[in-house]
């Protein structure tokens, strides 16, 4: 396959670009903080000096940026994608953003004659390293078909969900559920502990119960060790809760559980936990009122 461009060497982008290199793809990378490209360069990637330079070199370019402002910045700002995107080139944004952001990017890219696909992912750092992501794509089907050989390396399953916006919405619904679950899980761990039960035994019980799931199994042991090395940064989970709640507003969907979970993530951010893993929201529930 042609050389693939990759913008954004954060936790996910770096793991995904490395995976493409490991599978024999030629990759050209860019990151706002250029030094984060060094390791990729050592593994054979070429480094572009701007998003525009990467787009110029590559037929297909993937973006994996933190949030809507970052996703928009690499497209619209000086040195951005719009300076070089043209007919025959495609941009695939795999960041988690809202449908409106995706639509803005899609419209601008298409106006220049380029193709656009949104393709946010489910799965975190380890699945990204192992090529086990779940890809939620929407937009131009021709571009989806063309980029499938790369998706087959990055993910264990790709969904094509139709028009731009559907991938973003699906991703926000999934992460809204995940964030709410993480809050319920944290409350349960604290309740077990405060009521004299072993949180470790609770994990064993949960793992055999109808609500057993990979997230509890993977995050539980490190949470009870108070260890929150970031796989999915808490600030991004809070961004996803906020965007999912906005989607709820638009559709008049009452979401009291998600709203409460969002408040807990906001509180965690305000106490300086934003760069830790999203499971660090557990710390918020441990804080008890001083007795009168
Ligand atoms: N981590 C995870 O488990 C998962 C994350 N996601 C989503 O993937 C995306 C990336 O996540 P992750 O890799 O964890 O995030 P990181 O915070 O590790 O990386 C964010 C990336 O965005 C770049 N960035 C931030 N602001 C700007 C800007 N204004 N202009 C240009 N680049 C910018 C950063 O550049 P710099 O290095 O210069 O700061 C960095 O490359 C997010 O949308 C997240 O919600 C989806 C699934 C799982
Ligand atoms: O957006 C992040 C998702 C993290 C995960 O699916 O484990």
XYZ file of C-alpha atoms in Angstrom, residues 140-250:
111
model
C -16.981 8.355 2.031
C -17.307 4.648 1.359
C -14.650 4.735 -1.383
C -12.099 6.009 1.122
C -13.208 3.394 3.662
C -12.602 0.632 1.100
C -9.227 2.109 0.146
C -7.965 2.373 3.737
C -9.224 -1.071 4.835
C -5.774 -2.728 4.550
C -4.555 -0.273 7.228
C -7.721 -0.714 9.335
C -7.187 -4.480 9.179
C -3.814 -3.943 10.876
C -5.057 -1.369 13.401
C -8.245 -3.114 14.452
C -9.961 -6.421 15.106
C -13.202 -5.170 13.532
C -14.264 -2.198 11.432
C -17.826 -0.920 11.160
C -18.963 1.342 8.313
C -21.834 3.389 9.769
C -22.948 5.526 6.818
C -22.906 9.321 6.743
C -20.355 11.507 8.549
C -21.378 12.028 12.163
C -22.575 8.486 12.780
C -19.081 7.293 13.754
C -18.637 10.219 16.166
C -22.059 9.646 17.703
C -21.525 5.903 18.116
C -18.181 6.526 19.805
C -19.707 9.085 22.210
C -22.542 6.719 23.154
C -20.031 3.927 23.875
C -17.778 6.177 25.966
C -20.730 7.684 27.822
C -21.697 4.162 28.914
C -18.073 3.349 29.794
C -17.643 6.518 31.877
C -20.873 5.855 33.777
C -19.791 2.260 34.418
C -16.429 3.430 35.749
C -18.231 5.643 38.254
C -20.535 2.845 39.448
C -17.520 0.534 39.706
C -15.581 3.103 41.769
C -18.514 3.630 44.117
C -18.845 -0.120 44.548
C -15.154 -0.549 45.383
C -15.359 2.194 48.017
C -18.616 0.824 49.434
C -17.088 -2.648 49.764
C -14.026 -1.246 51.507
C -15.914 1.079 53.891
C -18.346 -1.657 54.850
C -15.566 -4.011 55.821
C -15.342 -6.142 52.681
C -12.226 -6.855 50.653
C -12.200 -4.905 47.336
C -10.016 -7.705 45.931
C -12.723 -10.270 46.763
C -15.306 -7.959 45.182
C -13.254 -8.085 41.952
C -13.260 -11.897 42.074
C -17.025 -11.970 42.618
C -17.710 -9.445 39.838
C -15.573 -11.416 37.419
C -17.847 -14.446 37.847
C -21.084 -12.485 37.813
C -23.434 -11.482 34.991
C -21.822 -8.013 34.950
C -18.282 -9.353 34.382
C -16.533 -7.289 31.722
C -13.002 -6.654 30.388
C -12.862 -3.116 31.815
C -13.505 -4.154 35.440
C -11.066 -7.049 35.005
C -8.317 -4.888 33.523
C -8.674 -1.710 35.625
C -9.780 -3.183 38.977
C -6.425 -4.608 40.183
C -4.496 -1.386 39.452
C -7.258 0.764 41.007
C -7.056 -1.050 44.329
C -3.280 -0.479 44.182
C -3.982 3.276 43.619
C -2.068 3.057 40.337
C -3.309 5.166 37.437
C -0.663 5.156 34.727
C -2.548 6.765 31.809
C -3.870 4.495 29.067
C -6.980 6.627 28.528
C -6.406 10.042 30.135
C -9.194 11.193 32.450
C -9.355 14.615 30.748
C -10.329 12.870 27.492
C -12.998 10.754 29.202
C -14.491 13.947 30.666
C -14.417 15.537 27.196
C -16.343 12.532 25.869
C -18.935 12.743 28.675
C -19.386 16.448 27.902
C -19.827 15.808 24.175
C -22.196 12.879 24.836
C -24.308 15.055 27.149
C -24.485 17.694 24.397
C -25.713 14.962 22.031
C -28.320 14.093 24.674
C -29.377 17.757 24.816
C -29.793 17.896 21.035
